[in-house]
Coordinates of C-alpha atoms in Angstrom, one line a residue:
X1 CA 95.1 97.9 -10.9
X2 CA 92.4 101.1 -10.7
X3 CA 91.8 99.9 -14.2
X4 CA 90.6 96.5 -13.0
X5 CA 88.8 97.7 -10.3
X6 CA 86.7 100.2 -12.4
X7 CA 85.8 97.6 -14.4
X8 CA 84.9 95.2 -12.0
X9 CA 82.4 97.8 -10.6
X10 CA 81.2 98.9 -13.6
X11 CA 80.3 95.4 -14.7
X12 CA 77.9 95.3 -11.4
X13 CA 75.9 98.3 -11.5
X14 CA 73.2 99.2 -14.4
X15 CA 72.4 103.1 -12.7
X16 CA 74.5 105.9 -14.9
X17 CA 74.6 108.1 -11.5
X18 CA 76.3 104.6 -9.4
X19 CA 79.0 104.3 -12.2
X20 CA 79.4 108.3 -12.4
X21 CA 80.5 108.1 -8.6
X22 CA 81.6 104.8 -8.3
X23 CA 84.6 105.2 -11.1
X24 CA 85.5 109.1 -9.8
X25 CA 86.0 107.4 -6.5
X26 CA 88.3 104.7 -7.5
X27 CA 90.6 107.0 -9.5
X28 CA 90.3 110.0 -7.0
X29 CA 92.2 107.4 -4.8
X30 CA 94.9 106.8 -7.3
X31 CA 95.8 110.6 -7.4
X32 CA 96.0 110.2 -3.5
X33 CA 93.2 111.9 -2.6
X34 CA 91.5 111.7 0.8
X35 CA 90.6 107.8 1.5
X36 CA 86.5 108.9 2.0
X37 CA 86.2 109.0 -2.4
X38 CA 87.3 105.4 -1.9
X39 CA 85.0 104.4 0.6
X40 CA 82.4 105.8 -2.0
X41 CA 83.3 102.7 -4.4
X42 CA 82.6 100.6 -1.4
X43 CA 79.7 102.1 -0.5
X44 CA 78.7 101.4 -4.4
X45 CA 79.3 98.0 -3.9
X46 CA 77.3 97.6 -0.7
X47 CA 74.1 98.8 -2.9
X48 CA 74.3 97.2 -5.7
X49 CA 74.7 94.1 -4.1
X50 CA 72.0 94.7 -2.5
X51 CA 69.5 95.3 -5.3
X52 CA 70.9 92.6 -7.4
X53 CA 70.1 90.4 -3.9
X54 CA 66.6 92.0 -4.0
X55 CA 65.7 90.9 -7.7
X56 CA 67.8 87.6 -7.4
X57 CA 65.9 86.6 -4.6
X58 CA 62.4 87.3 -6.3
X59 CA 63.4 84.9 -9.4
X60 CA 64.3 82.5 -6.9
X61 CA 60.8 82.5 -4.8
X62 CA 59.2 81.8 -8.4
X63 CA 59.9 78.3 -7.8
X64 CA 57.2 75.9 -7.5
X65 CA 57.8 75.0 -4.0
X66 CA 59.8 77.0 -1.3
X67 CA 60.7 75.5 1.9
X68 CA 62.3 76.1 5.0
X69 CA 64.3 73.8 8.2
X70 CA 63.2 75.2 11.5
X71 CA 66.4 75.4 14.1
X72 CA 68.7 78.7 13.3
X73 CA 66.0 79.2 9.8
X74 CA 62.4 79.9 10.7
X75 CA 63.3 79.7 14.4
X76 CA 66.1 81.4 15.6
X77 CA 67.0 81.3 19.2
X78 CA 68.5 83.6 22.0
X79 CA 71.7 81.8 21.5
X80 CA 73.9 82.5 25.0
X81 CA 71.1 81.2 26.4
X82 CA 70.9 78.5 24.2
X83 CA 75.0 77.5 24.7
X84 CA 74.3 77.9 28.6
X85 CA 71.5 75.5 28.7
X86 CA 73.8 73.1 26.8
X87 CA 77.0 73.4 28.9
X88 CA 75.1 73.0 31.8
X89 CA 73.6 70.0 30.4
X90 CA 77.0 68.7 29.6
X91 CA 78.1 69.2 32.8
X92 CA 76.1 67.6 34.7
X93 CA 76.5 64.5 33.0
X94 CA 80.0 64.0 32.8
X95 CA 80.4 64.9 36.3
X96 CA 77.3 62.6 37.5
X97 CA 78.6 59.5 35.1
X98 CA 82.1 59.8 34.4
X99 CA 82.7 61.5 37.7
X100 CA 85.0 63.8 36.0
X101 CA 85.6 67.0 37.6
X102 CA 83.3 69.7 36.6
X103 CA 84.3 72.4 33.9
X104 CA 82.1 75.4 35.1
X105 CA 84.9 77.3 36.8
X106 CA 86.8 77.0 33.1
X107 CA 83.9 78.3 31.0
X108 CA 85.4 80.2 28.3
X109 CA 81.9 80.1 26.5
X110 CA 81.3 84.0 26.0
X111 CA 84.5 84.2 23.7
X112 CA 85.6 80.6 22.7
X113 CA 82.8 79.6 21.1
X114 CA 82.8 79.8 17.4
X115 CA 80.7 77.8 14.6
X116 CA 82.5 75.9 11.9
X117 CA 85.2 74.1 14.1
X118 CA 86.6 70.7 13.7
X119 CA 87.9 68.9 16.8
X120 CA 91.0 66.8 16.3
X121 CA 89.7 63.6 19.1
X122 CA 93.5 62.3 18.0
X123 CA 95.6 64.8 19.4
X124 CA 92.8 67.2 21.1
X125 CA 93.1 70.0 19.4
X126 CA 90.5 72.3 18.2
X127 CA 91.0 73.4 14.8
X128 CA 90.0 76.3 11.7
X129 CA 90.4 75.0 8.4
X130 CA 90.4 77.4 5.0
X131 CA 88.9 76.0 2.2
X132 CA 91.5 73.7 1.2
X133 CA 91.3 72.6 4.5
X134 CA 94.7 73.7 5.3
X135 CA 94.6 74.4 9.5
X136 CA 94.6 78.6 10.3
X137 CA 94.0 78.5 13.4
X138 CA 94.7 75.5 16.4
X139 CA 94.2 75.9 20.0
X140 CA 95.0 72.3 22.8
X141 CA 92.8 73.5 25.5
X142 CA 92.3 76.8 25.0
X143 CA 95.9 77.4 24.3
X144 CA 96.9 78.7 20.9
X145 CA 99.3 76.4 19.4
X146 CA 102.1 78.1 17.5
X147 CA 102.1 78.3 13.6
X148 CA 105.6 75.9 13.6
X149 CA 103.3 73.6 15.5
X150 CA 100.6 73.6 13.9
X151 CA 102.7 72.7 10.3
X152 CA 104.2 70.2 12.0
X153 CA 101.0 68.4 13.3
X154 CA 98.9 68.5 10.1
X155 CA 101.5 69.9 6.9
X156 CA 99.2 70.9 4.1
X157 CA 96.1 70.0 5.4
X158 CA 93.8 67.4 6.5
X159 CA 93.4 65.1 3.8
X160 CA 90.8 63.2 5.0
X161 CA 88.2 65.5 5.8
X162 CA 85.9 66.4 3.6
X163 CA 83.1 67.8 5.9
X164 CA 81.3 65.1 7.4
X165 CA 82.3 63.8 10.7
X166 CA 85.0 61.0 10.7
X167 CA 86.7 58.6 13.2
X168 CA 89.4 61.2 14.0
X169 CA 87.8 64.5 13.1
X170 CA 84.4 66.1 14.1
X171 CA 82.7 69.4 12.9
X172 CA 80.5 71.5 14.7
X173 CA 78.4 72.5 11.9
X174 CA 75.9 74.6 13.5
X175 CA 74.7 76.7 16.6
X176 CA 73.2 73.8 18.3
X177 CA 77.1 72.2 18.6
X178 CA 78.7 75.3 18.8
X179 CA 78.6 75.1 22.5
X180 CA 81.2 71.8 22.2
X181 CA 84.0 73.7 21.5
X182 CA 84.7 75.8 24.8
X183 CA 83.0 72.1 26.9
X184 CA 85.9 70.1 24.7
X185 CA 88.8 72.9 25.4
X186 CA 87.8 72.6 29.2
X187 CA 88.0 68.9 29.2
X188 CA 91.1 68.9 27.5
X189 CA 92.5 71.3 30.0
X190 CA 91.9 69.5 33.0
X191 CA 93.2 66.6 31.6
X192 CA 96.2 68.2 31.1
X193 CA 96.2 70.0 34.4
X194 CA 95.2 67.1 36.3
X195 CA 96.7 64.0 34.2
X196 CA 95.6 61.0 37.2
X197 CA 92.2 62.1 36.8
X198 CA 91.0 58.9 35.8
X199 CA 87.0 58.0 34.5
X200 CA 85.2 54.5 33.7
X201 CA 83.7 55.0 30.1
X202 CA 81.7 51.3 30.3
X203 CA 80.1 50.3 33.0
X204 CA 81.9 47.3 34.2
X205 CA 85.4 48.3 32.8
X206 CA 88.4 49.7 34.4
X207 CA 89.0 53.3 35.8
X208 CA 91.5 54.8 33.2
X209 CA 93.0 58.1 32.3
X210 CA 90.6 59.2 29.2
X211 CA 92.2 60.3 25.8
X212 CA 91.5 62.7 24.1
X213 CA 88.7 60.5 22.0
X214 CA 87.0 59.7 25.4
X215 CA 86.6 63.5 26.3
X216 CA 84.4 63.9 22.8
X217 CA 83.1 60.5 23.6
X218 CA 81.4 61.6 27.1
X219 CA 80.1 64.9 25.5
X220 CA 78.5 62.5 22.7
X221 CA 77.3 60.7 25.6
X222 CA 75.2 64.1 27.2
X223 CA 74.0 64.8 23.9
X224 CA 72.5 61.6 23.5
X225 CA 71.4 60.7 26.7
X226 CA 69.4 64.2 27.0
X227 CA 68.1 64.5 23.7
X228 CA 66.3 61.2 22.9
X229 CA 63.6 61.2 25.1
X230 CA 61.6 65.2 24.9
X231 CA 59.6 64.2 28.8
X232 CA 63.4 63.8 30.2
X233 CA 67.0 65.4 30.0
X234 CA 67.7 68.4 31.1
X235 CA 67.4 70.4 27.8
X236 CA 63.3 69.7 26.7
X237 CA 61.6 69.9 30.0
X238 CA 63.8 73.1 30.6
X239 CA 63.1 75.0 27.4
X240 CA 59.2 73.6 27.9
X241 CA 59.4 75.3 31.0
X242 CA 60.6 79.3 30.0
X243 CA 60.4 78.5 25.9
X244 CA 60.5 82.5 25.3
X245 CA 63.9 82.4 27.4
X246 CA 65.3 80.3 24.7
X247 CA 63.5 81.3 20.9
X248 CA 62.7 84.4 19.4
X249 CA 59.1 85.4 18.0
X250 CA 59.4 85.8 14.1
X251 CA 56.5 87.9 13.5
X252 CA 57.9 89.8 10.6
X253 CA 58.4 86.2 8.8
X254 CA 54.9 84.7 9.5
X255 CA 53.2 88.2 7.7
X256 CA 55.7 87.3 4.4
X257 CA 54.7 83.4 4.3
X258 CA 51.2 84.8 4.5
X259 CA 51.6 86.8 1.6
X260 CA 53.3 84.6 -0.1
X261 CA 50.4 82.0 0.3
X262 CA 48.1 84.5 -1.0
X263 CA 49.7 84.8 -4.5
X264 CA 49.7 81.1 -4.8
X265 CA 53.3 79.9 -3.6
X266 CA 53.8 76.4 -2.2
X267 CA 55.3 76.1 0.9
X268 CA 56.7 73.7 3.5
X269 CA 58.2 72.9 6.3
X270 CA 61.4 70.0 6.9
X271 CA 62.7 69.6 10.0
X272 CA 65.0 66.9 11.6
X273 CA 63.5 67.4 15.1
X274 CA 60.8 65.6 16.3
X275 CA 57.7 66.5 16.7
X276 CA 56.9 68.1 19.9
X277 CA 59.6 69.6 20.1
X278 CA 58.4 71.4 16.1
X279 CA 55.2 71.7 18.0
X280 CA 56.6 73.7 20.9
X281 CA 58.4 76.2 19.3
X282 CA 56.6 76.6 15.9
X283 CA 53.3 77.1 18.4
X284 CA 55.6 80.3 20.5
X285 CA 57.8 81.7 17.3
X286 CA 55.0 82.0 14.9
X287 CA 51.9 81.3 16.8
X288 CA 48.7 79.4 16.8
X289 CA 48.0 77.8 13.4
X290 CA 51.4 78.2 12.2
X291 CA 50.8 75.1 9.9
X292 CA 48.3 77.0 8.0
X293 CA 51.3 78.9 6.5
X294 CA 52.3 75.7 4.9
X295 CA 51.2 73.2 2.5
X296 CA 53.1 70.0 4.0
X297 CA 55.1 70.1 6.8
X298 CA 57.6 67.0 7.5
X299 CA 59.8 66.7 11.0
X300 CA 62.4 64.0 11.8
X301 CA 63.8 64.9 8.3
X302 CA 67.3 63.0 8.9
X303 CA 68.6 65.2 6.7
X304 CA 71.1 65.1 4.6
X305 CA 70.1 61.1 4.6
X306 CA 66.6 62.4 3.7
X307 CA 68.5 63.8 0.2
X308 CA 71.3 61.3 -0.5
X309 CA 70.3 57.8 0.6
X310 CA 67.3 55.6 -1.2
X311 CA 67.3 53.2 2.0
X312 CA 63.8 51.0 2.2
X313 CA 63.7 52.1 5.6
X314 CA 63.6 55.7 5.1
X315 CA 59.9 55.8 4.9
X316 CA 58.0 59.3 4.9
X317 CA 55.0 58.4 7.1
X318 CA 51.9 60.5 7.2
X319 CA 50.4 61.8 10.4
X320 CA 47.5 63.3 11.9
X321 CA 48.8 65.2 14.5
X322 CA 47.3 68.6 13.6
X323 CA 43.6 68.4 13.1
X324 CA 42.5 68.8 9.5
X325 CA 45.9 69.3 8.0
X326 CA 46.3 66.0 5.7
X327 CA 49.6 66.8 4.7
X328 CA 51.9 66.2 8.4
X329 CA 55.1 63.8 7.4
X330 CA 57.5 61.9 9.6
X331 CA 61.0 60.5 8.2
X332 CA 60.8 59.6 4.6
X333 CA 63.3 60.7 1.5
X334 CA 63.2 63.3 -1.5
X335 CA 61.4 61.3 -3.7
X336 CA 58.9 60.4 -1.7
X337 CA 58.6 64.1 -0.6
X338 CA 58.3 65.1 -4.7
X339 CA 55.6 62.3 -4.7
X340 CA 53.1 64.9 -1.9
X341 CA 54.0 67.9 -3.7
X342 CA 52.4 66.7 -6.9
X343 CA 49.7 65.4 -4.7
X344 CA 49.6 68.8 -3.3
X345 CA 49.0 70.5 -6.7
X346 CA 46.4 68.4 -8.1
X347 CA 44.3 68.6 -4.7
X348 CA 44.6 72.5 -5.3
X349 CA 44.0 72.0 -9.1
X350 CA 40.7 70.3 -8.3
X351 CA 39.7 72.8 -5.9
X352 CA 40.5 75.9 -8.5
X353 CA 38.9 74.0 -11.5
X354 CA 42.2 75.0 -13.5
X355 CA 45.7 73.4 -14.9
X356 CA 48.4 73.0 -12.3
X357 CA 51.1 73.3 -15.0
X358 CA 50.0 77.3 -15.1
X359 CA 51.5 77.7 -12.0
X360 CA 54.5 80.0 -12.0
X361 CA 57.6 78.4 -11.8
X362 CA 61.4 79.1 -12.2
X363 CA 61.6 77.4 -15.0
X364 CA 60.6 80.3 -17.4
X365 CA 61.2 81.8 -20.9
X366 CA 63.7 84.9 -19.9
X367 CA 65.9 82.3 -17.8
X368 CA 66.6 80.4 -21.2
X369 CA 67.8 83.8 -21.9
X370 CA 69.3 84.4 -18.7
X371 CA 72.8 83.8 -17.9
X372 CA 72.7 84.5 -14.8
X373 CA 75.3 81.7 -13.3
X374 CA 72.6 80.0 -11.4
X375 CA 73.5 76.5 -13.1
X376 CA 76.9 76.5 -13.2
X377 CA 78.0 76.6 -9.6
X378 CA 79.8 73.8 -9.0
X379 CA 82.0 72.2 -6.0
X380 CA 85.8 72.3 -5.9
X381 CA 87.2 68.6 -6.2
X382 CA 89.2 69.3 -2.5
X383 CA 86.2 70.5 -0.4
X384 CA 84.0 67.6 -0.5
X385 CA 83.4 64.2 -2.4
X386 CA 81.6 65.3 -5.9
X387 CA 77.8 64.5 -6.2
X388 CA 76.3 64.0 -9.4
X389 CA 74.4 67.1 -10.6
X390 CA 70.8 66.3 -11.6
X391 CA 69.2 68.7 -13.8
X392 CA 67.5 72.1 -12.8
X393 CA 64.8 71.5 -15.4
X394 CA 63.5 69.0 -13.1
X395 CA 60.2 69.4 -12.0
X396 CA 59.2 70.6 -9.5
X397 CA 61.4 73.2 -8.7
X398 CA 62.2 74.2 -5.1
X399 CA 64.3 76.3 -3.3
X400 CA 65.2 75.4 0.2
X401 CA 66.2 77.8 2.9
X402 CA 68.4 76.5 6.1
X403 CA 71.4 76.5 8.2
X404 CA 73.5 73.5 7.6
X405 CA 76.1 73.9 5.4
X406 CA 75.6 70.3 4.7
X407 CA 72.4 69.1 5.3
X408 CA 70.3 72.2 4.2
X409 CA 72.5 73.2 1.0
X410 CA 75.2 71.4 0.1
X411 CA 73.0 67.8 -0.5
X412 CA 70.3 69.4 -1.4
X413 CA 71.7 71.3 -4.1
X414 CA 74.1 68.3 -4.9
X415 CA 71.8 65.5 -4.9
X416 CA 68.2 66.8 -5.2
X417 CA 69.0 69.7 -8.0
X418 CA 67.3 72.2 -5.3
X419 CA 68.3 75.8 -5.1
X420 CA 69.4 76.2 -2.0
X421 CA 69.5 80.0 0.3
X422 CA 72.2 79.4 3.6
X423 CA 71.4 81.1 6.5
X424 CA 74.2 82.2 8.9
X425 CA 73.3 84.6 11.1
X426 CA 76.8 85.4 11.7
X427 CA 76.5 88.1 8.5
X428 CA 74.0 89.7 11.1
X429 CA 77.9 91.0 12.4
X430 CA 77.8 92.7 8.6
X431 CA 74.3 94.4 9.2
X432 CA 75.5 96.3 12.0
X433 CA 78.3 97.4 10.2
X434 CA 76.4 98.7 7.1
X435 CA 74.1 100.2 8.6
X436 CA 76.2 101.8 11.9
X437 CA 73.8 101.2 14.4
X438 CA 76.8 101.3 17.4
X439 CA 75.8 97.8 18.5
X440 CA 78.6 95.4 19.9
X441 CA 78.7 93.0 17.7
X442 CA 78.1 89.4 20.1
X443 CA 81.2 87.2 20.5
X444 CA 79.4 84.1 19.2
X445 CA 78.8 86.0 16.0
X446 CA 82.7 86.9 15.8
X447 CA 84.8 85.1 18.3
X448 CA 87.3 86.7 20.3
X449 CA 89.5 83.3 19.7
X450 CA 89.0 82.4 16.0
X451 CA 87.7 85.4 13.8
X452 CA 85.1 85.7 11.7
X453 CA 83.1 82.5 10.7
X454 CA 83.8 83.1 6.8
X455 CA 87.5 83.3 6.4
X456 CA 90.5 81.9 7.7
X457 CA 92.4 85.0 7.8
X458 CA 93.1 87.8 6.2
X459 CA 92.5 86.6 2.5
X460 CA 91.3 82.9 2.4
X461 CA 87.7 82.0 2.9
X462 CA 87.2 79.4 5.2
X463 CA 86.4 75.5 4.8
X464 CA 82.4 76.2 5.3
X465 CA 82.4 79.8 3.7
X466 CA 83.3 77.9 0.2
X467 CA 81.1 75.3 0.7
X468 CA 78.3 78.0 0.7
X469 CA 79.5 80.0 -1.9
X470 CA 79.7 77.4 -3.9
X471 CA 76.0 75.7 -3.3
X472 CA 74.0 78.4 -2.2
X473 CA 72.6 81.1 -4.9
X474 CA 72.3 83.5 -1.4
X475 CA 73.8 83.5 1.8
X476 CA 71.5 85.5 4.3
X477 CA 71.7 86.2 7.8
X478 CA 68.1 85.3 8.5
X479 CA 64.8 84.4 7.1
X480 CA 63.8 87.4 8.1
X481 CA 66.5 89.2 6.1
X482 CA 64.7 87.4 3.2
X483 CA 61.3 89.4 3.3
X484 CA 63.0 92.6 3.3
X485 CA 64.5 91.5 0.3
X486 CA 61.3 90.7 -1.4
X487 CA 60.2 93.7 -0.6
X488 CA 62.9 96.1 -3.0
X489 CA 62.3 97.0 -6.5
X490 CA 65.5 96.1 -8.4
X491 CA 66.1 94.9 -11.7
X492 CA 69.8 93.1 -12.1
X493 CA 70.5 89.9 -10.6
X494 CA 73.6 87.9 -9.6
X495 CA 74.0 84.6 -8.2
X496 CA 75.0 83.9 -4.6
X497 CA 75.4 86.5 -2.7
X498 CA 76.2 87.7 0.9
X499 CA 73.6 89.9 2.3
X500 CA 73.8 92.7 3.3
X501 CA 77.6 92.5 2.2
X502 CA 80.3 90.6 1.1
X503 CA 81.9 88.6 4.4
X504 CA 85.1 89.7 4.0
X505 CA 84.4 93.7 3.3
X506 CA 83.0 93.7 6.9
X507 CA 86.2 93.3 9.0
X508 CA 87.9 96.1 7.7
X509 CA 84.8 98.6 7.3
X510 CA 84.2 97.7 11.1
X511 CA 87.5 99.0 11.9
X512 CA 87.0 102.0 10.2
X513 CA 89.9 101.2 8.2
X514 CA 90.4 101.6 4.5
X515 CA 90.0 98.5 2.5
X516 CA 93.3 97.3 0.9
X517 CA 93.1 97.8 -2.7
X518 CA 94.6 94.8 -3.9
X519 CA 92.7 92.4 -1.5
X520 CA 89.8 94.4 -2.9
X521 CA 91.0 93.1 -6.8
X522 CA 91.6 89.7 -5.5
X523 CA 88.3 89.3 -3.9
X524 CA 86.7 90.7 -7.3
X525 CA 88.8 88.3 -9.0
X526 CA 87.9 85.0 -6.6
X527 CA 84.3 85.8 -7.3

């Protein structure tokens, strides 16, 4: 076992000195010495992933375009406010329409909420799923329901999910939804408490008691009703009105895309959201002339659409928005989008009088050399329908950062051929482990209720954690977290990879608990 751990490390780290301590800690702990030689390997680990993340990332900028979404990537948000602006939001409309009773004295926000969940609208249940989509964890209300219970509801698995939201099932994929879980578990327990609480769902129909589709139904309902138009609602005119309250600034990040624009990258900007509302909090995160930073910028994406349909009505419309930037897109597709970007370089090749095809790119001699792994990631046959993959030879090539599992790097690695860098800023849990800066780490970045947001207990990554690891070639907790990156001189590389540390190393160094060697060999082994 000591064997395969020492030469699992030693096929990670290049430095004579890292090998030196990393193998007399591993077999100092077979001879039962104190557990702090052991943490040693660990600590080995920790570093060299982190200079293989430094140098792996720097091939990966080389691309010829890198771009970025905007919600949880280049703008991250002060997210309790964010969920408390939403459940108020909610709130009010299902008690003004449906007339249901209000859940603000049931907010378990502050330690039910958790990204990645999938509600059941069938039997009301809110649900973790591991990456074979076999349910860990199921809470009705915010009851825990008991393993027997939960094997006899769904046996191996639900069979019919496969990420995307369906009649029956519904994931709450990112930050912005996360807030839906605690608002569902309320709903479903005053149903439950209160079972002739009756509603009126259409306007002209009967009162009836609502099932348990209905309760997702009339949150549906706030989102859209609020979110449609950005001069109504309760959730644009109040982040208008305080936007600070609600976003973070991302100084740090604007001073790397401005260097990076000084060497000659190619950047943009793709956004689903429309374009005031890109407008508002671009203009407060990174400041006046933030679209100088970019080379196109296109909002109201409808991603992943924008990457997997060809629909004739899926237009990518130009706009002139912003004064004397040409390149300002609305809707469109991928191709279309490939279609600017060579536009894009030959306006700059006219300007610079030289050949556009001299521009760096990832496509360069030493990666024919490289085997590196950064073409052969692939997706497991039970965690989502297979997509043809197209060719990374393509050109151009373009690495995307985002936070949608789906939308920002699953299709876009899938259907485009982009390399794609996730962004969960639940690893920011990890950081302040690493680095022991006595922090509490926030309940939304590790609920109270369900665990950590990568696995779906003590061994099994969850259902989003393998989607990332299998499309992204990095998982980072921010963009941010990206120009420190850039910013290390390392030489090795290895292909996706947790920063600042594996996911499941944090739990137990957290707990200032040894790590159990043989979850340590099977974790070496699943990699």
């Amino acid at each position: 076992r000591h064997i395969i751990i020492s030469l699992s490390l030693l096929s990670r780290f290049s430095q004579p000195v890292i090998i030196s301590v990393a193998l007399f800690a591993c077999f100092a702990h077979t001879f039962l010495l104190p557990p702090t030689f052991y943490l040693l390997s660990l600590a080995c680990v920790s570093l060299n992933i982190t200079m293989a993340g430094a140098s792996g990332l720097r091939h990966l900028l080389r691309s010829d375009w890198i771009g970025f979404d905007m919600d949880h990537a280049m703008v991250r948000y002060n997210l309790p406010n964010l969920f408390e602006i939403i459940f108020t939001m909610v709130d009010k409309h299902v008690v003004k329409k449906y007339k249901y009773p209000s859940i603000r004295e049931l907010d378990r926000e502050s330690t039910f909420a958790a990204k990645g969940l999938v509600i059941d609208t069938q039997l009301g249940n809110l649900l973790k799923i591991d990456a074979r989509r076999a349910v860990k964890v199921a809470y009705h209300g915010f009851e825990r329901l008991p393993a027997s219970t939960v094997k006899e509801m769904y046996g191996a698995g639900l069979a019919e999910f496969f990420g995307v939201a369906t009649n029956r099932f519904k994931p709450l994929t990112t930050f912005f939804e996360t807030p839906i879980g605690p608002i569902y578990g309320a709903l479903v327990t005053i149903k439950e408490s209160r079972p002739t609480v009756t509603v009126v769902m259409e306007e002209g129909k009967e009162e009836r008691v609502p099932s348990y589709s209905d309760l997702f139904t009339m949150i549906r309902s706030a989102f859209d009703a609020n979110l449609i138009e950005y001069n109504g609602g309760d959730y644009y005119p109040v982040v208008k009105e305080n936007v600070g309250a609600y976003v973070l600034k991302e100084d740090g990040t604007r001073q790397w895309l401005q260097r990076m624009r000084e060497k000659g990258r190619h950047l943009f900007l793709m956004t689903n959201s429309n374009w005031d509302y890109t407008k508002l909090l671009m203009d407060y995160a990174f400041g006046e002339g933030w679209h100088t930073l970019f080379d196109v910028v296109v909002y109201r994406a409808r991603k992943p659409s924008f990457f997997h349909k060809d629909d004739a009505g899926l237009e990518l419309i130009q706009r002139s928005y912003l004064d004397g930037f040409e390149h300002l897109y609305e809707g469109g597709r991928v191709s279309q989008l490939l279609n600017v970007f060579e536009e894009v370089e030959k306006q700059k090749q006219a300007k610079i009088g030289t050949d556009v095809t001299g521009q760096t790119s990832a496509k360069m001699d030493e990666e024919e050399e490289d085997d590196d792994g950064f073409a052969h990631l692939g997706v497991h046959p039970e965690t989502l329908h297979p997509l043809p993959v197209p060719s990374l030879s393509t050109k151009p090539s373009v690495c995307y950062f985002g936070d949608h599992p789906l939308g920002d790097v699953y299709y876009p690695r899938r259907a485009a051929g982009w390399s794609t860098v996730a962004v969960c800023e639940e690893l920011e849990e990890v950081y302040h482990c690493v680095h022991q800066t006595g922090e509490v780490v926030p309940s939304y970045l590790r609920s109270e209720a369900w665990g950590s947001y990568f696995t779906s207990d003590s061994v099994q990554p969850s259902f989003w954690a393998q989607v990332i690891s299998e499309n992204a070639i990095f998982c980072l907790p921010s963009v941010e977290s990206a120009a420190k990156l850039d910013e290390l001189d390392a030489k090795d590389g290895s292909p996706c990879l947790f920063y600042p540390l594996l996911p499941s190393l944090s739990s137990s160094l957290s707990s200032g608990k040894a790590f159990p060697v043989e979850k340590f060999v099977r974790m070496l082994d699943a990699e």
